[in-house]
Coordinates of C-alpha atoms in Angstrom, one line a residue:
Chain A
X277 CA 64.2 226.1 87.8
X278 CA 60.3 225.8 88.5
X279 CA 58.3 228.3 90.7
X280 CA 57.2 226.5 93.3
X281 CA 53.5 226.9 92.0
X282 CA 54.5 225.3 89.0
X283 CA 56.2 222.2 90.5
X284 CA 54.0 218.7 90.7
X285 CA 53.1 217.7 94.1
X286 CA 50.4 215.0 93.8
X287 CA 47.9 214.6 96.4
X288 CA 48.5 210.4 96.5
X289 CA 51.7 210.4 97.2
X290 CA 53.5 211.4 101.2
X291 CA 56.1 213.5 100.6
X292 CA 59.6 213.9 103.2
X293 CA 62.0 216.6 104.1
X294 CA 64.6 215.0 101.9
X295 CA 62.1 215.3 99.0
X296 CA 61.6 211.9 99.0
X297 CA 58.3 210.5 98.2
X298 CA 56.2 207.5 99.1
X299 CA 52.8 205.9 97.9
X300 CA 51.1 203.2 98.8
X301 CA 51.5 200.8 95.9
X302 CA 49.6 197.1 96.3
X303 CA 51.2 196.2 99.9
X304 CA 54.4 197.2 99.1
X305 CA 55.1 201.1 99.6
X306 CA 56.8 203.1 96.2
X307 CA 59.7 205.1 96.2
X308 CA 61.0 207.9 94.8
X309 CA 62.8 211.7 94.5
X310 CA 59.5 214.3 94.0
X311 CA 59.4 217.1 91.3
X312 CA 61.5 219.7 93.4
X313 CA 64.2 217.5 93.7
X314 CA 64.6 216.2 90.3
X315 CA 64.5 219.9 89.4
X316 CA 67.1 221.1 91.7
X317 CA 69.2 218.0 90.4
X318 CA 69.3 218.9 87.2
X319 CA 70.1 215.9 84.8
X320 CA 70.2 212.6 86.5
X321 CA 72.6 210.5 84.7
X322 CA 72.9 207.7 87.2
X323 CA 71.2 206.3 90.0
X324 CA 72.1 203.5 92.3
X325 CA 70.3 201.5 94.1
X326 CA 70.1 198.8 96.9
X327 CA 69.3 195.7 96.2
X328 CA 66.2 193.6 96.6
X329 CA 66.0 192.1 100.1
X330 CA 68.5 194.6 101.9
X331 CA 66.4 196.0 105.0
X332 CA 66.9 199.5 106.0
X333 CA 65.5 202.1 108.7
X334 CA 63.8 204.9 108.5
X335 CA 66.8 207.7 107.3
X336 CA 68.8 205.4 106.1
X337 CA 70.8 205.7 103.2
X338 CA 69.6 203.9 100.3
X339 CA 71.3 204.8 97.9
X340 CA 72.4 207.8 95.3
X341 CA 70.9 209.8 93.2
X342 CA 73.5 211.5 90.1
X343 CA 72.9 214.4 88.4
X344 CA 75.7 216.4 86.4
X345 CA 75.7 219.1 89.5
X346 CA 76.1 216.3 92.3
X347 CA 76.0 213.0 93.9
X348 CA 72.9 212.9 96.3
X349 CA 72.1 210.3 99.1
X350 CA 68.7 208.9 99.1
X351 CA 66.8 208.2 102.4
X352 CA 64.7 205.8 103.1
X353 CA 61.4 207.7 103.7
X354 CA 59.9 204.3 106.2
X355 CA 61.7 201.4 107.7
X356 CA 61.7 198.2 105.6
X357 CA 62.9 196.0 103.1
X358 CA 63.2 196.4 100.0
X359 CA 61.2 194.3 97.7
X360 CA 61.6 195.1 94.0
X361 CA 63.8 197.9 92.1
X362 CA 63.3 200.0 89.5
X363 CA 65.7 198.0 86.9
X364 CA 64.8 200.9 84.8
X365 CA 67.1 203.5 85.7
X366 CA 69.9 201.7 84.9
X367 CA 69.6 202.4 81.6
X368 CA 67.5 205.5 81.2
X369 CA 68.1 207.3 84.0
X370 CA 67.0 210.5 83.5
X371 CA 63.1 208.8 84.0
X372 CA 63.8 210.8 87.2
X373 CA 63.7 214.1 85.3
X374 CA 60.7 213.2 83.0
X375 CA 58.4 211.2 85.4
X376 CA 60.0 211.1 89.1
X377 CA 56.3 210.2 90.2
X378 CA 55.5 206.9 87.9
X379 CA 58.3 206.0 85.8
X380 CA 60.9 207.0 87.6
X381 CA 60.3 205.1 90.5
X382 CA 63.0 203.8 92.5
X383 CA 62.2 201.2 94.9
X384 CA 59.4 199.3 96.4
X385 CA 59.9 198.5 100.5
X386 CA 57.9 195.9 102.6
X387 CA 57.1 198.5 105.3
X388 CA 58.3 197.5 108.9
X389 CA 55.4 199.8 109.7
X390 CA 52.6 201.4 107.5
X391 CA 51.3 203.8 109.3
X392 CA 54.4 205.9 108.9
X393 CA 53.5 206.4 105.2
X394 CA 50.2 208.2 107.0
X395 CA 53.0 210.2 109.2
X396 CA 54.3 211.9 106.1
X397 CA 53.5 215.8 105.2
X398 CA 50.4 216.5 102.9
X399 CA 51.4 218.2 99.6
X400 CA 49.8 220.8 100.5
X401 CA 51.7 220.4 103.6
X402 CA 55.2 219.8 101.7
X403 CA 54.5 223.5 99.6
X404 CA 54.1 225.3 102.8
X405 CA 57.5 224.0 103.9
X406 CA 59.3 224.4 100.7
X407 CA 57.8 227.9 100.3
X408 CA 60.0 228.8 104.1
X409 CA 62.9 227.1 102.2
Chain B
X179 CA 79.3 237.9 106.4
X180 CA 78.2 237.2 102.7
X181 CA 78.7 238.8 99.7
X182 CA 76.2 240.5 98.2
X183 CA 75.0 238.9 94.9
X184 CA 76.0 240.6 92.0
X185 CA 73.1 240.1 88.7
X186 CA 74.8 240.5 85.1
X187 CA 72.3 242.3 82.8
X188 CA 71.1 238.9 82.0
X189 CA 69.7 238.0 85.2
X190 CA 65.9 238.5 84.1
X191 CA 66.5 236.8 80.7
X192 CA 68.0 233.0 82.5
X193 CA 65.2 234.0 84.6
X194 CA 62.3 233.8 82.7
X195 CA 63.9 231.2 80.5
X196 CA 63.8 229.1 83.4
X197 CA 67.1 228.5 84.1
X198 CA 68.2 227.0 87.3
X199 CA 70.2 229.9 88.8
X200 CA 73.8 229.5 91.6
X201 CA 76.0 231.7 93.3
X202 CA 78.8 232.1 91.1
X203 CA 82.0 234.6 92.2
X204 CA 79.5 236.2 93.9
X205 CA 77.1 236.2 90.8
X206 CA 73.5 234.8 90.6
X207 CA 74.2 232.9 86.9
X208 CA 72.3 230.0 85.4
X209 CA 73.4 226.5 85.8
X210 CA 71.1 225.3 83.2
X211 CA 68.1 226.3 81.2
X212 CA 65.0 223.6 81.0
X213 CA 67.0 221.4 78.0
X214 CA 69.7 220.1 80.9
X215 CA 73.4 220.9 81.3
X216 CA 73.4 217.0 78.9
X217 CA 72.0 218.6 76.2
X218 CA 73.9 221.8 76.6
X219 CA 77.2 220.0 76.5
X220 CA 76.4 217.6 73.7
X221 CA 75.5 220.6 71.3
X222 CA 78.9 222.3 71.8
X223 CA 80.1 219.9 69.7
X224 CA 77.4 219.0 67.5
X225 CA 75.9 222.6 67.0
X226 CA 76.6 226.2 69.0
X227 CA 75.8 227.3 72.5
X228 CA 76.0 230.7 74.2
X229 CA 77.3 231.5 77.4
X230 CA 76.6 234.5 80.2
X231 CA 80.2 235.5 80.6
X232 CA 79.8 238.8 82.0
X233 CA 80.6 237.7 85.5
X234 CA 84.2 237.6 84.4
X235 CA 85.7 241.1 84.4
X236 CA 87.8 243.4 81.8
X237 CA 90.5 245.6 83.1
X238 CA 92.7 247.3 80.5
X239 CA 96.3 248.3 81.0
X240 CA 97.4 251.5 79.0
X241 CA 99.8 253.8 78.5
X242 CA 103.5 253.8 77.0
X243 CA 104.4 251.3 80.7
X244 CA 101.8 248.7 79.7
X245 CA 103.5 246.1 78.3
X246 CA 106.6 246.3 80.1
X247 CA 104.5 246.5 83.7
X248 CA 102.6 243.2 81.3
X249 CA 106.4 241.8 81.4
X250 CA 107.0 242.6 84.7
X251 CA 103.7 241.0 86.5
X252 CA 102.3 238.0 83.5
X253 CA 104.0 235.0 83.3
X254 CA 103.9 235.2 79.6
X255 CA 106.5 236.3 77.7
X256 CA 104.8 239.4 75.4
X257 CA 108.0 239.5 73.5
X258 CA 108.2 235.6 73.0
X259 CA 104.6 234.2 72.9
X260 CA 102.6 233.4 69.5
X261 CA 103.1 229.8 67.8
X262 CA 105.7 227.5 68.1
X263 CA 108.5 229.3 67.3
X264 CA 107.6 232.5 69.9
X265 CA 106.7 235.5 67.6
X266 CA 105.9 238.9 69.3
X267 CA 102.8 239.8 70.6
X268 CA 101.0 242.0 67.9
X269 CA 97.9 244.4 67.9
X270 CA 94.8 241.8 67.5
X271 CA 96.4 238.7 69.1
X272 CA 95.9 237.0 72.6
X273 CA 97.4 235.0 75.4
X274 CA 96.9 232.7 77.8
X275 CA 99.3 232.7 81.4
X276 CA 99.1 233.5 85.2
X277 CA 99.2 236.2 87.1
X278 CA 101.7 234.9 90.8
X279 CA 102.6 236.4 93.8
X280 CA 106.2 236.4 94.9
X281 CA 105.9 233.3 96.2
X282 CA 104.9 231.8 92.9
X283 CA 101.1 231.1 93.8
X284 CA 98.6 231.8 91.1
X285 CA 96.7 235.1 92.0
X286 CA 94.3 234.4 88.9
X287 CA 94.6 233.2 85.7
X288 CA 93.5 235.7 82.4
X289 CA 94.0 236.2 78.7
X290 CA 96.1 239.7 77.6
X291 CA 94.6 241.0 74.1
X292 CA 97.2 243.7 72.5
X293 CA 94.7 246.3 71.0
X294 CA 97.1 248.4 70.5
X295 CA 101.4 248.9 71.0
X296 CA 100.4 251.1 74.3
X297 CA 96.7 249.5 75.3
X298 CA 96.2 245.7 77.1
X299 CA 93.0 244.3 77.8
X300 CA 93.0 241.5 80.7
X301 CA 90.6 239.9 81.3
X302 CA 89.9 237.8 84.3
X303 CA 87.9 236.0 86.1
X304 CA 84.4 236.6 88.2
X305 CA 85.0 238.7 91.3
X306 CA 89.0 239.3 90.1
X307 CA 89.0 242.8 88.3
X308 CA 89.6 244.9 92.1
X309 CA 92.0 242.1 93.4
X310 CA 94.2 241.7 90.2
X311 CA 94.1 246.2 89.1
X312 CA 95.4 246.5 92.6
X313 CA 98.4 243.7 92.4
X314 CA 99.5 245.4 88.6
X315 CA 99.3 248.5 90.8
X316 CA 101.2 247.5 93.2
X317 CA 104.2 246.9 90.4
X318 CA 103.7 249.9 88.5
X319 CA 106.0 251.7 90.1
X320 CA 107.7 255.2 87.5
X321 CA 106.1 253.2 84.7
X322 CA 103.7 255.1 82.3
X323 CA 100.8 252.3 82.7
X324 CA 97.3 252.8 83.6
X325 CA 95.2 250.1 85.2
X326 CA 91.5 251.1 84.9
X327 CA 89.1 248.0 86.1
X328 CA 86.4 247.7 84.3
X329 CA 84.1 244.9 86.1
X330 CA 80.4 245.2 85.8
X331 CA 81.0 247.9 82.7
X332 CA 82.1 245.1 79.8
X333 CA 79.0 242.8 78.0
X334 CA 81.1 239.4 77.6
X335 CA 79.3 236.5 75.7
X336 CA 80.5 233.8 74.4
X337 CA 79.3 231.5 71.2
X338 CA 81.1 228.2 71.0
X339 CA 80.3 225.2 68.4
X340 CA 80.8 224.1 64.7
X341 CA 78.4 226.8 64.1
X342 CA 79.7 229.5 65.9
X343 CA 81.0 231.3 62.6
X344 CA 77.8 230.3 60.5
X345 CA 76.1 232.2 63.8
X346 CA 78.2 235.2 63.9
X347 CA 78.1 235.9 60.6
X348 CA 74.5 236.3 60.3
X349 CA 74.6 239.6 62.5
X350 CA 78.1 241.3 61.6
X351 CA 78.3 243.4 58.6
X352 CA 81.2 242.1 55.9
X353 CA 81.3 239.0 57.4
X354 CA 83.7 237.8 55.2
X355 CA 85.8 240.2 56.1
X356 CA 85.5 240.2 59.5
X357 CA 86.7 235.8 59.2
X358 CA 89.2 236.8 57.3
X359 CA 92.8 235.5 59.3
X360 CA 91.0 234.6 62.2
X361 CA 93.4 232.4 64.2
X362 CA 93.1 230.9 67.7
X363 CA 93.7 233.5 69.7
X364 CA 93.7 236.7 67.7
X365 CA 90.6 239.4 67.9
X366 CA 89.5 242.3 65.8
X367 CA 87.2 245.0 66.1
X368 CA 86.7 246.9 70.1
X369 CA 83.7 248.0 72.1
X370 CA 84.9 251.2 72.6
X371 CA 84.4 253.3 69.6
X372 CA 86.7 255.9 70.4
X373 CA 89.7 253.4 68.9
X374 CA 89.9 253.4 65.1
X375 CA 90.1 249.2 66.0
X376 CA 86.5 249.8 66.3
X377 CA 85.2 249.6 62.5
X378 CA 86.7 246.2 62.2
X379 CA 83.6 244.6 63.4
X380 CA 80.4 246.2 63.6
X381 CA 77.1 244.3 64.2
X382 CA 73.8 245.1 61.3
X383 CA 72.6 247.6 63.7
X384 CA 75.7 249.6 63.9
X385 CA 76.8 248.2 67.7
X386 CA 81.4 248.5 67.1
X387 CA 82.2 244.8 69.5
X388 CA 85.5 242.9 70.2
X389 CA 85.6 239.3 68.5
X390 CA 87.7 237.0 69.9
X391 CA 88.8 234.0 68.6
X392 CA 88.6 232.3 72.1
X393 CA 87.4 230.6 74.5
X394 CA 86.3 227.9 77.7
X395 CA 85.2 224.9 76.1
X396 CA 88.4 223.4 74.3
X397 CA 85.9 223.9 71.2
X398 CA 85.9 225.8 68.1
X399 CA 84.3 229.3 69.0
X400 CA 84.5 233.1 69.9
X401 CA 84.1 235.0 72.9
X402 CA 82.7 238.7 72.2
X403 CA 83.2 241.7 73.9
X404 CA 80.3 244.7 73.9
X405 CA 79.5 247.8 75.2
X406 CA 77.2 247.4 78.6
X407 CA 73.8 249.2 77.1
X408 CA 73.7 246.6 74.0
X409 CA 74.9 243.4 75.6
X410 CA 71.2 242.3 76.1
X411 CA 70.7 243.3 72.6
X412 CA 73.1 241.3 71.4
X413 CA 72.2 238.1 73.1
X414 CA 69.2 238.2 71.6
X415 CA 70.2 239.2 68.0
X416 CA 72.4 236.1 68.3
X417 CA 69.4 233.7 70.6
X418 CA 67.2 234.8 67.2
X419 CA 69.9 234.1 64.4
X420 CA 71.5 230.9 66.7
X421 CA 68.0 229.3 67.3
X422 CA 67.6 227.7 63.3
X423 CA 71.3 226.5 63.3
X424 CA 70.5 224.8 66.5
X425 CA 71.7 226.6 69.1
X426 CA 70.9 226.8 72.0
X427 CA 71.7 229.0 75.9
X428 CA 74.4 226.8 77.9
X429 CA 74.5 227.3 81.8
X430 CA 77.8 227.3 84.1
X431 CA 77.2 223.6 84.7
X432 CA 78.1 222.9 80.9
X433 CA 81.0 224.9 80.8
X434 CA 82.6 223.3 83.6
X435 CA 82.5 219.5 82.1
X436 CA 83.6 221.1 78.7
X437 CA 86.3 222.6 80.0
X438 CA 87.4 220.0 82.3
X439 CA 86.9 216.7 79.4
X440 CA 89.3 220.0 77.4
X441 CA 92.3 220.2 80.3
X442 CA 91.5 223.5 81.2
X443 CA 92.0 224.9 84.4
X444 CA 89.7 226.5 86.7
X445 CA 91.2 229.5 88.6
X446 CA 91.0 229.7 92.7
X447 CA 90.2 225.5 92.1
X448 CA 92.7 223.5 89.8
X449 CA 95.7 226.4 90.5
X450 CA 95.6 228.6 93.2
X451 CA 97.4 229.4 96.4
X452 CA 99.9 226.9 95.6
X453 CA 103.1 227.0 93.7
X454 CA 102.3 227.3 90.1
X455 CA 104.5 223.9 89.4
X456 CA 104.3 220.4 87.9
X457 CA 100.4 220.8 86.4
X458 CA 99.8 219.7 82.8
X459 CA 99.8 223.5 81.8
X460 CA 103.5 224.5 81.1
X461 CA 102.4 226.6 78.3
X462 CA 101.0 229.8 80.9
X463 CA 104.9 229.5 81.3
X464 CA 107.4 231.4 79.4
X465 CA 109.6 228.4 79.1
X466 CA 112.5 228.4 76.4
X467 CA 111.6 226.4 73.6
X468 CA 113.7 223.4 74.8
X469 CA 111.6 223.9 78.4
X470 CA 115.0 224.7 80.2
X471 CA 114.8 227.8 81.7
X472 CA 112.5 231.0 81.5
X473 CA 112.3 233.7 78.4
X474 CA 112.2 236.1 80.9
X475 CA 112.0 237.1 84.2
X476 CA 108.5 238.0 86.0
X477 CA 107.1 238.1 90.0
X478 CA 106.9 234.8 90.8
X479 CA 109.8 233.6 88.7
X480 CA 112.5 232.9 91.4
X481 CA 109.9 230.9 92.9
X482 CA 109.2 229.0 90.6
X483 CA 112.8 227.7 90.0
X484 CA 113.9 227.9 93.3
X485 CA 110.9 225.8 94.9
X486 CA 109.4 223.0 94.9
X487 CA 106.3 221.9 96.7
X488 CA 106.1 217.9 95.9
X489 CA 102.6 218.6 94.4
X490 CA 102.0 217.1 91.1
X491 CA 98.7 218.1 89.3
X492 CA 97.1 215.5 85.9
X493 CA 94.4 215.2 84.8
X494 CA 92.3 211.5 84.8
X495 CA 89.5 209.9 83.4
X496 CA 87.4 207.7 84.5
X497 CA 86.4 204.0 83.6
X498 CA 82.5 205.7 83.5
X499 CA 79.9 208.7 83.8
X500 CA 80.4 208.1 88.0
X501 CA 81.7 211.0 90.1
X502 CA 83.3 211.7 93.8
X503 CA 82.3 215.5 95.3
X504 CA 85.7 216.9 94.8
X505 CA 83.7 219.3 97.7
X506 CA 84.1 217.4 100.4
X507 CA 86.8 216.6 100.0
X508 CA 87.9 213.3 97.8
X509 CA 91.0 211.9 98.4
X510 CA 93.4 210.1 96.2
X511 CA 94.7 206.3 97.1
X512 CA 97.3 205.0 95.4
X513 CA 97.4 200.7 95.1
X514 CA 99.1 200.6 98.0
X515 CA 96.1 202.3 100.2
X516 CA 98.1 204.9 100.7
X517 CA 96.8 208.7 100.6
X518 CA 98.1 210.4 98.0
X519 CA 96.6 213.7 97.4
X520 CA 93.1 215.5 97.1
X521 CA 90.7 215.9 94.0
X522 CA 90.4 219.2 92.5
X523 CA 87.9 218.7 89.8
X524 CA 85.4 215.8 89.0
X525 CA 83.2 216.5 86.6
X526 CA 81.9 213.8 83.7
X527 CA 82.4 215.1 79.8
X528 CA 78.8 213.3 78.6
X529 CA 80.4 213.7 75.3
X530 CA 82.8 210.7 75.7
X531 CA 83.2 207.5 76.4
X532 CA 86.0 204.4 76.1
X533 CA 86.0 201.9 73.2
X534 CA 89.1 199.1 73.2
X535 CA 91.1 201.1 75.2
X536 CA 90.1 203.8 74.0
X537 CA 88.9 207.1 74.4
X538 CA 86.4 208.7 71.7
X539 CA 84.2 211.5 71.5
X540 CA 80.4 211.5 69.9
X541 CA 82.0 214.0 66.7
X542 CA 85.2 211.6 66.6
X543 CA 85.8 210.4 63.0
X544 CA 87.0 206.9 63.8
X545 CA 84.2 206.6 66.3
X546 CA 83.1 203.2 66.8
X547 CA 79.5 202.1 65.0
X548 CA 76.1 203.0 66.9
X549 CA 78.9 204.8 69.5
X550 CA 76.4 206.3 72.4
X551 CA 78.8 206.9 75.2
X552 CA 77.0 207.6 78.6
X553 CA 80.1 210.1 80.0
X554 CA 83.4 209.8 82.0
X555 CA 84.1 211.5 84.7
X556 CA 87.2 213.1 84.7
X557 CA 88.9 216.0 85.6
X558 CA 92.5 216.8 87.7
X559 CA 94.2 215.5 91.0
X560 CA 96.4 217.0 93.4
X561 CA 99.3 214.0 94.6
X562 CA 102.0 214.4 96.9
X563 CA 103.7 211.5 94.0
X564 CA 105.0 211.5 90.1
X565 CA 102.0 209.7 88.4
X566 CA 102.8 208.9 84.6
X567 CA 99.6 208.5 82.0
X568 CA 98.3 205.2 82.1
X569 CA 98.8 204.8 86.0
X570 CA 95.5 204.0 88.0
X571 CA 94.4 206.0 91.2
X572 CA 90.8 205.5 92.9
X573 CA 89.5 208.9 94.5
X574 CA 87.4 208.5 97.2
X575 CA 84.8 210.5 98.4
X576 CA 82.6 209.7 101.7
X577 CA 80.2 207.8 99.2
X578 CA 81.8 205.9 97.3
X579 CA 85.4 205.2 95.6
X580 CA 85.7 204.7 91.5
X581 CA 88.5 203.8 89.6
X582 CA 90.5 206.7 86.8
X583 CA 93.4 206.6 84.6
X584 CA 95.9 209.3 84.9
X585 CA 96.6 210.9 81.5
X586 CA 97.6 213.6 79.2
X587 CA 94.8 214.4 77.3
X588 CA 90.7 213.9 78.2
X589 CA 88.0 214.8 75.2
X590 CA 89.5 214.0 71.4
X591 CA 89.1 215.7 68.4
X592 CA 88.3 218.8 69.7
X593 CA 87.8 221.8 67.5
X594 CA 89.2 224.6 69.3
X595 CA 92.3 225.5 66.7
X596 CA 90.9 223.7 63.6
X597 CA 91.1 226.2 60.6
X598 CA 88.3 228.4 60.9
X599 CA 87.8 227.8 57.3
X600 CA 86.3 224.7 58.4
X601 CA 84.0 226.6 59.4
X602 CA 82.4 228.9 57.5
X603 CA 81.8 227.5 54.3
X604 CA 78.0 225.8 53.7

């Protein structure tokens, strides 16, 4: 298990209490699970993603991530329409472990309210939250 | 009120190696190390894995009445339990069975080791040393049988996988003698220096151990018992000599997925406080060779013979690696959408896959060319109607529904019972 100070928590993403990250990627918001989540889950063996065009409200479950330990739901960090999904995860779900913020991204969202990204936790605030867990 | 968390003597080692830890049976145990549970599962089939199992409890039963007490309480007939022709248990042999209450419900499963005619070692699950000891004492009556709970007073670890004997041979004196005639469910040596048999298996540093040809993975391997003050040293010796042979430390996640694929029950999950009947483990009972009736009387036998719960436990294998969460709980539905029971265990055996209606493992000698399976979900269901192998049912949790097949066996080509000679040569 990674010590909290060993976690990779980049500055350029917003974090949620459900351990998802979000980052502006062109006109979309890219979403994945963060280093803390992948470390807690262990080997990710399967990722269930929505279809492009599906719409969700903030907090809705949009898919699931299956590790050797459990199946965990993925929650929308913001509301919007799915504009892309990471198809590589179908064949290589382990990318979520090896590269959670880059190759292991999950969905792109066309946000209902782009301001929701700014309301997410910074890496410092998220680290403080993790310390309290 | 929650129980205090216990630690094995290797706790610091696990944490320093970066293991993900979790509470199991009130012990803080490694779930997996940074190599990950999948790698740990596969390595036990291809090389070897080492498991800290010192959270398990050891009990000794000693005295002229020890055998008789176990005959009363333990589900196997010690006078007729070894091999197909049901020979008696003798010193150096061990046997798997269960302890039942009068209602025929499982208190715990156990392996009973006969060290001498009047000295037995009983290995039960984490946290069960006190419970099973009290149960045995409750039936001791006037018998000369001293029951001693050695919980946390014995170091135990498992080395499992095809390289296990080669690895252990590098840390014991006279390995040829040690490994001569050591069939499945037999053992040599002892960690108690007061016993003459403790001279049979001696580490190169002079420490006596009990070396048992048993395990909980379905694969070839050993369980090692040692005095607690020597436990961390033994583990480190094995890590040092095992690493060049491909051995890695493995956590409880791999242990669970390996045992599920090997159709072995987890006590208090797949067997427990319900009638121990209609399940895939009849070999835990003292069945007559013809399968009708028992060869002895024991606590719980009357209930097993007179009652029927109408509940049946079956192994299943899925069609891909997706699981349902047995803890939620997950239900079993038949083809008429009827709820017929619940899921006891659902894990993913990451070493197996389906091809042409057959399950192969990564070490199957006849596996298809370019076979790179991603795993199959598997485990046990408890249902209210008898099912036949090949029947399809669906498992449903709040998230998903998966289709699975009722099976007799799950991971093929397991090595636990293979002759030791296959694993010791160059």
